[in-house]
Tab-separated table of C-alpha atoms and ligand atoms in Angstrom:
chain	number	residue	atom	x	y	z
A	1	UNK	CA	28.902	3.588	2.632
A	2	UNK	CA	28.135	0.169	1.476
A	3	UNK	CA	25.252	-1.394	2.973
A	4	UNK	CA	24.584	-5.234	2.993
A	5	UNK	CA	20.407	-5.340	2.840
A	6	UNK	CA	18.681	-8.897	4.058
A	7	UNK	CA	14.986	-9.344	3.567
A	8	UNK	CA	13.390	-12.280	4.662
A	9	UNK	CA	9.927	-11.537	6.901
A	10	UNK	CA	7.198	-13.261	4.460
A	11	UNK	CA	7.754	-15.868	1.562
A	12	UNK	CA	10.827	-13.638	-0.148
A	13	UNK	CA	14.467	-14.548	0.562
A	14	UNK	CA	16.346	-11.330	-0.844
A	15	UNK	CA	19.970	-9.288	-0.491
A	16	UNK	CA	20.840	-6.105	-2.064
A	17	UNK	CA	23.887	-4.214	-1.753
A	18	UNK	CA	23.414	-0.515	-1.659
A	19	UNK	CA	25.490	2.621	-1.901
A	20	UNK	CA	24.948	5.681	0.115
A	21	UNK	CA	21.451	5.208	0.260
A	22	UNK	CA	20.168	5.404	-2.982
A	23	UNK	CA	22.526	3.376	-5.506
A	24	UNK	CA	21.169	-0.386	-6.084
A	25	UNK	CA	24.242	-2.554	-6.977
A	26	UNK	CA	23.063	-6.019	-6.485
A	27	UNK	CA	19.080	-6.839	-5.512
A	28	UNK	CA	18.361	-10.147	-5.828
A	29	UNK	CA	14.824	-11.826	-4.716
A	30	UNK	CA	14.679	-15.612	-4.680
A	31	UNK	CA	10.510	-16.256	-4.072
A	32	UNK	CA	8.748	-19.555	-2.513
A	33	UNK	CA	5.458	-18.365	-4.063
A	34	UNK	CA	5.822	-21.952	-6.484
A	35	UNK	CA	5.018	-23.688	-3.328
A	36	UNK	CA	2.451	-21.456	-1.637
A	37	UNK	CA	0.475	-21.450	-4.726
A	38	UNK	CA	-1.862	-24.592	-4.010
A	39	UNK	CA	-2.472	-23.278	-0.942
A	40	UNK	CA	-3.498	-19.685	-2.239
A	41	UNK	CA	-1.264	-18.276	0.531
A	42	UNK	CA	2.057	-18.085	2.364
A	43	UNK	CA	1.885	-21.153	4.334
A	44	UNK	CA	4.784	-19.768	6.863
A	45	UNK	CA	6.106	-23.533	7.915
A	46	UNK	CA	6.997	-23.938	4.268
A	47	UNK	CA	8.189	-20.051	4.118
A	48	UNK	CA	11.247	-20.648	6.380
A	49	UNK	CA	12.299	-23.825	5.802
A	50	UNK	CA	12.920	-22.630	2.118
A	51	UNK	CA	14.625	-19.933	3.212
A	52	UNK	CA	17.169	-21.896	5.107
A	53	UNK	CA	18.175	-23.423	2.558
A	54	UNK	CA	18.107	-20.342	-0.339
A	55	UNK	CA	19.532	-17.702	2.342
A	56	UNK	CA	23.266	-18.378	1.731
A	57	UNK	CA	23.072	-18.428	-1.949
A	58	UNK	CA	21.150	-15.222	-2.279
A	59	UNK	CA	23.446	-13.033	-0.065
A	60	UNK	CA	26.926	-14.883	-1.833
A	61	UNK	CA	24.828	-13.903	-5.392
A	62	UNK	CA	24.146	-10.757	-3.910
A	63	UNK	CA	27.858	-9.423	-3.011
A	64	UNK	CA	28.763	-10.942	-6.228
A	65	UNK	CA	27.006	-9.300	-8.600
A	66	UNK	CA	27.901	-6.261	-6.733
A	67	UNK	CA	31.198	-7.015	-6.704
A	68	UNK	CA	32.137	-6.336	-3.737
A	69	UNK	CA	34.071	-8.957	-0.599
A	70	UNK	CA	32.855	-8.715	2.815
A	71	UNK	CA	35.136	-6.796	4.139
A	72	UNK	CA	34.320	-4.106	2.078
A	73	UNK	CA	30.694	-3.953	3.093
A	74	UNK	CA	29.755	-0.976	5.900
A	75	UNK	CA	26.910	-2.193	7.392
A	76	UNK	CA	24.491	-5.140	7.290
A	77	UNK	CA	21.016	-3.937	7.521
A	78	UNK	CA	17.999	-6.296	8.067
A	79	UNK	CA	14.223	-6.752	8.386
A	80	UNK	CA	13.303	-7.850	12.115
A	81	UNK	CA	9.547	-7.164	11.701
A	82	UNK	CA	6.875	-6.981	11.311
A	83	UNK	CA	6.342	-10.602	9.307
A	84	UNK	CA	6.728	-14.237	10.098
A	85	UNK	CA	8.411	-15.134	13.040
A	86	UNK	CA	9.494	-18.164	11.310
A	87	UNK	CA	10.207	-16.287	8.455
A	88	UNK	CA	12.165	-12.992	9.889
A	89	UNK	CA	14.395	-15.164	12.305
A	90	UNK	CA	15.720	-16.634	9.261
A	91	UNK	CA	16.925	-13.430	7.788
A	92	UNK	CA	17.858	-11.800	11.660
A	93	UNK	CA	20.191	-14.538	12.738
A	94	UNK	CA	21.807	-14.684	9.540
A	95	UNK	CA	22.336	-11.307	9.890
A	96	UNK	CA	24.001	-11.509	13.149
A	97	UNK	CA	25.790	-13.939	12.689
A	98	UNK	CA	27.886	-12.265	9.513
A	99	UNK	CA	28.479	-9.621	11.793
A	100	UNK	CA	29.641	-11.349	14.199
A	101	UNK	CA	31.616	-13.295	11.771
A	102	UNK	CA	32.852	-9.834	10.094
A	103	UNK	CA	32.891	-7.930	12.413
A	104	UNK	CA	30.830	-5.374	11.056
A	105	UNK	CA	28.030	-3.352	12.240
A	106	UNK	CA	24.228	-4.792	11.745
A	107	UNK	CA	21.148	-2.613	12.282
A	108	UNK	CA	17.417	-3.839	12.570
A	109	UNK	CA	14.866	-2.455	10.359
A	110	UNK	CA	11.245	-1.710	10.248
A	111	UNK	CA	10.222	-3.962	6.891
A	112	UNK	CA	6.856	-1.544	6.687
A	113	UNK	CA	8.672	1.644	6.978
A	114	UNK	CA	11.674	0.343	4.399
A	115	UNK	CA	8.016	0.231	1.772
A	116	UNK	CA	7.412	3.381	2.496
A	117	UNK	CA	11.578	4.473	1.913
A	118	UNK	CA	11.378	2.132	-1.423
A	119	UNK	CA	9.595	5.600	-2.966
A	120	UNK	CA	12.067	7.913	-1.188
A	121	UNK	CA	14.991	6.083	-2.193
A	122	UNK	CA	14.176	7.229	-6.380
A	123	UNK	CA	12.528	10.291	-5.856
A	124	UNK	CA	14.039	13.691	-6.547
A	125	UNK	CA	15.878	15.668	-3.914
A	126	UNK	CA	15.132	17.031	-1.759
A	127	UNK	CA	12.153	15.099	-0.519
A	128	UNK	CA	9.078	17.314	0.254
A	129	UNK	CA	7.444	16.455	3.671
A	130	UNK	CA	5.015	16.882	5.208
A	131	UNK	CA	4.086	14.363	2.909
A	132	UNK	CA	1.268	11.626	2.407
A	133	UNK	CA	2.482	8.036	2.712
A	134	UNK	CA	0.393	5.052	1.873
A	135	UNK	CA	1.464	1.497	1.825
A	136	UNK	CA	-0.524	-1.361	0.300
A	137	UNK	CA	1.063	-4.530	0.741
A	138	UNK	CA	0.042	-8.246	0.985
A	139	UNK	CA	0.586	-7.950	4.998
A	140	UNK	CA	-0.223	-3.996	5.519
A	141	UNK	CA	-2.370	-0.921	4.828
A	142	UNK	CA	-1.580	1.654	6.304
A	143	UNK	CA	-2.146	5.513	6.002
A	144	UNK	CA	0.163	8.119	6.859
A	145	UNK	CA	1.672	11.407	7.320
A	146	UNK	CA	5.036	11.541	7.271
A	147	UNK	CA	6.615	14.586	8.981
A	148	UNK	CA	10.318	13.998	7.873
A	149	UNK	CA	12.344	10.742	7.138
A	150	UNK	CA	11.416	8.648	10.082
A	151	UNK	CA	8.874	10.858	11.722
A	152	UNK	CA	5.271	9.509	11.009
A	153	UNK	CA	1.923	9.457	12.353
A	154	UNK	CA	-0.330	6.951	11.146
A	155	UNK	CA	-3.524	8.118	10.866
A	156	UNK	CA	-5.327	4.886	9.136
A	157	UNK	CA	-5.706	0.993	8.651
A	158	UNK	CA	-7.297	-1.608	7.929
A	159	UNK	CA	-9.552	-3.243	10.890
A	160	UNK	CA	-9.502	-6.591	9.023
A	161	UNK	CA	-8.088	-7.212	5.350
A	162	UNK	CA	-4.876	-6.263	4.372
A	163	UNK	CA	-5.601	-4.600	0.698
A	164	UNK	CA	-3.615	-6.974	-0.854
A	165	UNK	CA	-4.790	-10.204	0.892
A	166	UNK	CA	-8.271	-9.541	-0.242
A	167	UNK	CA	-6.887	-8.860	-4.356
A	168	UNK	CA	-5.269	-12.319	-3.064
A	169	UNK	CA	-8.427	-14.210	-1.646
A	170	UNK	CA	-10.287	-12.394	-4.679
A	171	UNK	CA	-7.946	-14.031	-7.308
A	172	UNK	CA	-8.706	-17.635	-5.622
A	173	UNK	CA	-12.146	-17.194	-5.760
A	174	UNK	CA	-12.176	-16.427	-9.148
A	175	UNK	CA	-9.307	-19.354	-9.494
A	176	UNK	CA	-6.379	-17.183	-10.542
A	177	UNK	CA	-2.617	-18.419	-9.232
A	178	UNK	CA	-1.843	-16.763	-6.340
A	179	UNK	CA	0.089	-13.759	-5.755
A	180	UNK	CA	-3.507	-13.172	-7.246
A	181	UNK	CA	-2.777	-9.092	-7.738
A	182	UNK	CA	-1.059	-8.767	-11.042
A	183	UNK	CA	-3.930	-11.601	-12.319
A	184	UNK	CA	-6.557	-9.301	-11.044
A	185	UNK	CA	-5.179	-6.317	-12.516
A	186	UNK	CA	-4.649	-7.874	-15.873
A	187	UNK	CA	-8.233	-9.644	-16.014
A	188	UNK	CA	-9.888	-6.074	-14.971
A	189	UNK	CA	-8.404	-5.002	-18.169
A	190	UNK	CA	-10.541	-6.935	-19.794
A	191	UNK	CA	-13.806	-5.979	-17.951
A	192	UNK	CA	-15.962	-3.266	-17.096
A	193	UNK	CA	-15.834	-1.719	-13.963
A	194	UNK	CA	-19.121	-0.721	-12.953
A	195	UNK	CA	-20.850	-4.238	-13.561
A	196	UNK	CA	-21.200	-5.252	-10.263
A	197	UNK	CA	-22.149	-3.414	-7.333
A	198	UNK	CA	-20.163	-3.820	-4.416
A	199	UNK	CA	-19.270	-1.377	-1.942
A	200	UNK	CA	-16.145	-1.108	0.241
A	201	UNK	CA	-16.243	-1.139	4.134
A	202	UNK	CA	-17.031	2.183	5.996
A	203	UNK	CA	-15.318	1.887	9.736
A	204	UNK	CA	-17.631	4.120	11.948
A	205	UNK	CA	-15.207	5.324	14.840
A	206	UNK	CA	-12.663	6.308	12.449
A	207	UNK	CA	-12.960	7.110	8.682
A	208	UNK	CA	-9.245	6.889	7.634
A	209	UNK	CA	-9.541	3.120	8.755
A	210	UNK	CA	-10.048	0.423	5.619
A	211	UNK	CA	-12.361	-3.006	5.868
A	212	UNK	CA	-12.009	-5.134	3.008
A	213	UNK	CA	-13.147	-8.468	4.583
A	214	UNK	CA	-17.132	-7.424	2.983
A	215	UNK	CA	-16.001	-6.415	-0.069
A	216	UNK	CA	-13.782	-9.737	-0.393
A	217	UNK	CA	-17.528	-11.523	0.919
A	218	UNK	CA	-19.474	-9.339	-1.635
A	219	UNK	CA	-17.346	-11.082	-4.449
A	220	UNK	CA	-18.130	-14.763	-2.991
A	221	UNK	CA	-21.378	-14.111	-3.320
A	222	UNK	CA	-21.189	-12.936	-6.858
A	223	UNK	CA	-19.558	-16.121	-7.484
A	224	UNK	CA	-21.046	-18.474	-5.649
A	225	UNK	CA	-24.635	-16.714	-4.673
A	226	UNK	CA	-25.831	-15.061	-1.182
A	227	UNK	CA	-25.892	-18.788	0.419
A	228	UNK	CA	-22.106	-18.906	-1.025
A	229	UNK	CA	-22.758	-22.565	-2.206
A	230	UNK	CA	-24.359	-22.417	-5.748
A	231	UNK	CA	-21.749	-23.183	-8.495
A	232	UNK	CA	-22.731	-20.289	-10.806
A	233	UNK	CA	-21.033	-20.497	-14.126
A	234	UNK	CA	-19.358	-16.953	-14.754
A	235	UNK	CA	-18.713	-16.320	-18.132
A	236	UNK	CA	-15.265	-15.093	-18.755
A	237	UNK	CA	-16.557	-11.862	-19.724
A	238	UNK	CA	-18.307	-11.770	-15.946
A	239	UNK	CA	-15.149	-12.502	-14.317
A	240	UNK	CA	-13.597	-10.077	-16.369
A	241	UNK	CA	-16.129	-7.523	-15.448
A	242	UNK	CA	-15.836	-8.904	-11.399
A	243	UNK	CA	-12.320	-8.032	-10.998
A	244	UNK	CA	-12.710	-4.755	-12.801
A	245	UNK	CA	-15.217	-4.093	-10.405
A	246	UNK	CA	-13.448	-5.189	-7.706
A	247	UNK	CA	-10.126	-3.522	-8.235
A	248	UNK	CA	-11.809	-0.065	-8.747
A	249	UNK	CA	-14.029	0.196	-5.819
A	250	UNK	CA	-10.926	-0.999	-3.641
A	251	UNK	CA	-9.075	1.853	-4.748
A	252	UNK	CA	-12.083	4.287	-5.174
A	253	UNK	CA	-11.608	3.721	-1.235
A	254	UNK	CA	-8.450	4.466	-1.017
A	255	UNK	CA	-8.198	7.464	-3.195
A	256	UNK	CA	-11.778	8.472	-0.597
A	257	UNK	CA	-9.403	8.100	2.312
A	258	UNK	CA	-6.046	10.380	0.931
A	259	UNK	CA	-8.669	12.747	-0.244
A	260	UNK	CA	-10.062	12.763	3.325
A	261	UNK	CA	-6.363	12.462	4.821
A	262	UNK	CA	-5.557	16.101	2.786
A	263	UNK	CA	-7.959	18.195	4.646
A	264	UNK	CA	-6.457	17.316	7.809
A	265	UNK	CA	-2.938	18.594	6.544
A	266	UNK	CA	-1.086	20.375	3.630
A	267	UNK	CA	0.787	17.900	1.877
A	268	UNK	CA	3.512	18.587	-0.405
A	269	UNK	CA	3.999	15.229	-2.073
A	270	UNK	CA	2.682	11.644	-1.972
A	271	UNK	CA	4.730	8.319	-1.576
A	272	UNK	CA	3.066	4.781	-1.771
A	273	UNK	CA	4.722	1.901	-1.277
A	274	UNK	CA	4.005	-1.950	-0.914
A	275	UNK	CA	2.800	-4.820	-3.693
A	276	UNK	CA	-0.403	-3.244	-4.627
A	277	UNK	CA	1.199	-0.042	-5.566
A	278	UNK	CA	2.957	-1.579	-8.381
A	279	UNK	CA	-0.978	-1.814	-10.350
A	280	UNK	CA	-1.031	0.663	-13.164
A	281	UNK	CA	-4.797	1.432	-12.414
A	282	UNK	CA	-3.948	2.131	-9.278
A	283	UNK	CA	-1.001	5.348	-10.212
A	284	UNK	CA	-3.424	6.283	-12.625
A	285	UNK	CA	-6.646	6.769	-10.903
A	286	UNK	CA	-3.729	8.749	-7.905
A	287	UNK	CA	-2.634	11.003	-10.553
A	288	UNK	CA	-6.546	11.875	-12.038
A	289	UNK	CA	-7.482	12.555	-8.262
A	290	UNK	CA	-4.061	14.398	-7.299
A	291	UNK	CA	-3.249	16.457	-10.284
A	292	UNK	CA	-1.640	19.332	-8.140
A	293	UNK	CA	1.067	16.927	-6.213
A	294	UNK	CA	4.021	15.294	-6.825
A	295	UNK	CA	3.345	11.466	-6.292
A	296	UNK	CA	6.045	8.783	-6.015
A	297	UNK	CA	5.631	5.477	-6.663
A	298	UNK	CA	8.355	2.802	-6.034
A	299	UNK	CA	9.856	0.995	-9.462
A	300	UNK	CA	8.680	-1.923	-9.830
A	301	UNK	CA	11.994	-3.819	-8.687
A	302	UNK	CA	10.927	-2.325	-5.203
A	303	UNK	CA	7.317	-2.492	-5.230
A	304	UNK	CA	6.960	-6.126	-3.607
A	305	UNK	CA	9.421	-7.513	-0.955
A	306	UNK	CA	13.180	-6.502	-1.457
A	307	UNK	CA	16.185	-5.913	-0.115
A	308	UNK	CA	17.478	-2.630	-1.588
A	309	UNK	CA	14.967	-0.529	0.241
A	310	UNK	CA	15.551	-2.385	3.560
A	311	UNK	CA	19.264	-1.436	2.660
A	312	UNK	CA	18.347	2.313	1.917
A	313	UNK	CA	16.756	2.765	5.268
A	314	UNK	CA	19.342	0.610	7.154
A	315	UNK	CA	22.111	3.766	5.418
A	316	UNK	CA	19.507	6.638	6.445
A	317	UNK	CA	18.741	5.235	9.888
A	318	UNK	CA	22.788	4.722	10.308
A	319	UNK	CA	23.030	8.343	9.678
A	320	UNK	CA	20.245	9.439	11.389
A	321	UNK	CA	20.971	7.910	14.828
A	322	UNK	CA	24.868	6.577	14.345
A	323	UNK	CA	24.027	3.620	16.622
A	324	UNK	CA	24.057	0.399	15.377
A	325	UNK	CA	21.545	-2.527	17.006
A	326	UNK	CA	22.535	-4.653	19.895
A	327	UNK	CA	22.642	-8.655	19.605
A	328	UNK	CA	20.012	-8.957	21.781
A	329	UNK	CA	17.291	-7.522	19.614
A	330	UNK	CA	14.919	-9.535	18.821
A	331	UNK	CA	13.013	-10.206	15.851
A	332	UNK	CA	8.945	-8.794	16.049
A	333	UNK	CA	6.261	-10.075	13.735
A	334	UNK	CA	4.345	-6.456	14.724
A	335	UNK	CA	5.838	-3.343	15.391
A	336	UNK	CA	4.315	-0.045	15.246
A	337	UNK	CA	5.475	2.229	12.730
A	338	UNK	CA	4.564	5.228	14.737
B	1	LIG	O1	4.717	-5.756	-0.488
B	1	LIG	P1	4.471	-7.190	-0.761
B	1	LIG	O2	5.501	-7.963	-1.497
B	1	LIG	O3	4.133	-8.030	0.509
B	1	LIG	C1	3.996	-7.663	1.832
B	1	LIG	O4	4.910	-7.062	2.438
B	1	LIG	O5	2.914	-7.999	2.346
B	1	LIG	O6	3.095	-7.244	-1.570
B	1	LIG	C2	2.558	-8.419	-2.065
B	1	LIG	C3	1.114	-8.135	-2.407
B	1	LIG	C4	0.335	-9.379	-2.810
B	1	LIG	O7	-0.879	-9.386	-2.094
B	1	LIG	C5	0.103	-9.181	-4.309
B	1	LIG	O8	-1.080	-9.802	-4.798
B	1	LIG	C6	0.011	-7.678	-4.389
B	1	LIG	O9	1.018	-7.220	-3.508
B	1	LIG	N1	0.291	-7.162	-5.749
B	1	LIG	C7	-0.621	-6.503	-6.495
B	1	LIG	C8	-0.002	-6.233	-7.743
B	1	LIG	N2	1.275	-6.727	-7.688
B	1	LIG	C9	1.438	-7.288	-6.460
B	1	LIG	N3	-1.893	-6.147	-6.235
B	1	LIG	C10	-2.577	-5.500	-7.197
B	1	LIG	N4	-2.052	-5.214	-8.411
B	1	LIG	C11	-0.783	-5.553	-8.729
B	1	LIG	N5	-0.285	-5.286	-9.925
B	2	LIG	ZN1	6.357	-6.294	2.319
C-alpha cells in the first residue's frame, strides 16, 4: 500500500510517500524557521501563509522523487492535530481536496502519536509492548505506556513548558538562533555540567508530570541576575557551562520520571520520539540509566516534524480500523492521545 503522508501542524510544510508502513520513498520537509528566527518562535500568522504557498511544491516533489503518479497512491494520510489551527488547516484541506480530486481515500492523524510511531516505524519486529513511550517535542511532553500500537495511557506531562520550548527560550536567552536545541546541545559540549545549580520543577499532585517554566526562569537569572535586569557579561566559557547545565538537569528529570514510570509497570522496550530526542546526550544518558532494555530512538530524518511517520501511522491505522475519515472532520489544535 502506498501512502501519501502530509504534515503541516507547526512551521514544517512536509510529504512523504510510504510503503507498507515502514519503507520511506520520498520525505521531503520544506521549513519557515528563516522567518521565525527574529522572533525566537513560530509566529503562526507567518507559519501558514508560507505554507500556502510551499504546500503544492512539496507534495508534487514528494510523488516525484518517489516516483510514483497519483493514481497509484493508496491512501492520503494527514496531520489534523494537535498544532496550529492556521497551520494544520493548511495541510487538512489540501488533503481533502486531492482526495476528492483523486478519488482516493484520506485518513486524519494524531501528529503526537505519528512521534511516537516515527520509533516504531525502524525498530525491529516484532515490537515489544508493553512498552515506555516518551515524546519530547517543541509543542509536547508527554509520558507514556503504550499497551499495543494505538493503545496508550498517558501517565505524565508537562503543567507548563513543553521540553523543547524551554531548550528554545533557553537558546534566546543565551542569544543562540532559534530552533535553539541543536545550539544548546552543541554549546553544552563545550561546558561543564554541574556549574550552575538549577533544579527542575517537582509537580506535587502528580510526580510523572514535568515543569520547566522555573528551570527556564532559573537560567534568566543566571544571565541577567535575580532582578532579571542586570546585563551580566557571561564569558563564553559560562555560557558554555549554562547550557551544559541546563541540558543535563532537564534530562536528569526526565530519566527521574521513566525511572519512576518503570515501577509502575514491566516494560519491555522504550520508544522516544519528538525534536529533543534527536540530542546525543540525551540517548546516551537513556542507555547509562536503561542498560537492561531495548530503547528506540527515531533517525534523525524523523526526529523533528515529518511526513513519513504521519504516513506510517496513516498505513497502520488503515489496517487497524479499515475505515477511512469522513470530510467533515475537522482539524484540532489539541487532541488527547489517550
Ligand atoms: O518534534 P518537533 O519538530 O516539533 C514539535 O512537534 O513540537 O521538535 C522541535 C523541537 C524544538 O524545540 C527544537 O529546539 C528541539 O525539538 N530540538 C532539540 C534538538 N533538535 C531539535 N532539542 C535538544 N537537542 C537537540 N539536538
Ligand atoms: Zn511535532
Amino acid at each position: 500500500m502506498y501512502v501519501l503522508g502530509i504534515e503541516s501542524s507547526c512551521d514544517e510544510t512536509a510529504g512523504s510517500v510510504v510503503k507498507d508502513g515502514r519503507e520511506i520513498l520520498s520525505n521531503v520537509v520544506a521549513s519557515s524557521a528563516d522567518i521565525h528566527l527574529r522572533y525566537g518562535g513560530v509566529f503562526p500568522e507567518l507559519a501558514s501563509r508560507r505554507q500556502l504557498e510551499l504546500i503544492e511544491p512539496v507534495i508534487e516533489e514528494t510523488l516525484s522523487k518517489a516516483n510514483l503518479l497519483p493514481e497509484q497512491i493508496d491512501l492520503i494520510a494527514v496531520a489534523m492535530g494537535p498544532g496550529l489551527i492556521g497551520s494544520l488547516l493548511v495541510g487538512l484541506q489540501f488533503a481533502k481536496g486531492l482526495s476528492l480530486a483523486w478519488n482516493k481515500p484520506w485518513i486524519g492523524i494524531n501528529h503526537v502519536e505519528a512521534h511516537l510511531y516515527a520509533a516504531m516505524m525502524e525498530a525491529p519486529l516484532p515490537l515489544q509492548f508493553p512498552a515506555l513511550g516518551f515524546v519530547l517535542s517543541g509543542g509536547h511532553t508527554l509520558l507514556l505506556k503504550i499497551n499495543a500500537l494505538g493503545c496508550y495511557e498517558q501517565i505524565g506531562t508537562t503543567v507548563d513548558d513543553a521540553i523543547g520550548e524551554a531548550f528554545d527560550k533557553v537558546a534566546t536567552l543565551l542569544n543562540l538562533p532559534y530552533p535553539g536545541g541543536p545550539h544548546i546541545e552543541a554549546l553544552a559540549k563545550r561546558g561543564k555540567a554541574a556549574t550552575f545549580n538549577l533544579a527542575a520543577g517537582k509537580v506535587k499532585k502528580n510526580p510523572l508530570n514535568f515543569s520547566f517554566s522555573g528551570l527556564k526562569t532559573s537560567v534568566l537569572y543566571a544571565i541577567k541576575g535575580q532582578n532579571a535586569k542586570e546585563e551580566k557579561c557571561l564569558s563564553e566559557t559560562d555560557k558554555a557551562n549554562l547550557a551544559a547545565s541546563f541540558q543535563e538537569i532537564a534530562f536528569q528529570d526526565c530519566i527521574e520520571k521513566a525511572k519512576l514510570a518503570l515501577k509502575e509497570f514491566d516494560a519491555s522496550s522504550i520508544f522516544l520520539g519528538g525534536g529533543v530526542s534527536n540530542n546525543n546526550r540525551l540517548k546516551e544518558m537513556f542507555k547509562e540509566a536503561f542498560p537492561s532494555l531495548p530503547i528506540h530512538f527515531p533517525s534523525f530524518q524523523l526526529t523533528t516534524d515529518n511526513a513519513a511517520m504521519i504516513a506510517g501511522l496513516g498505513y497502520e491505522k488503515m489496517i487497524m480500523n479499515k475505515s477511512p475519515s469522513p470530510y467533515d472532520l475537522e482539524a484540532m489544535t489539541r487532541i488527547p492521545i489517550a
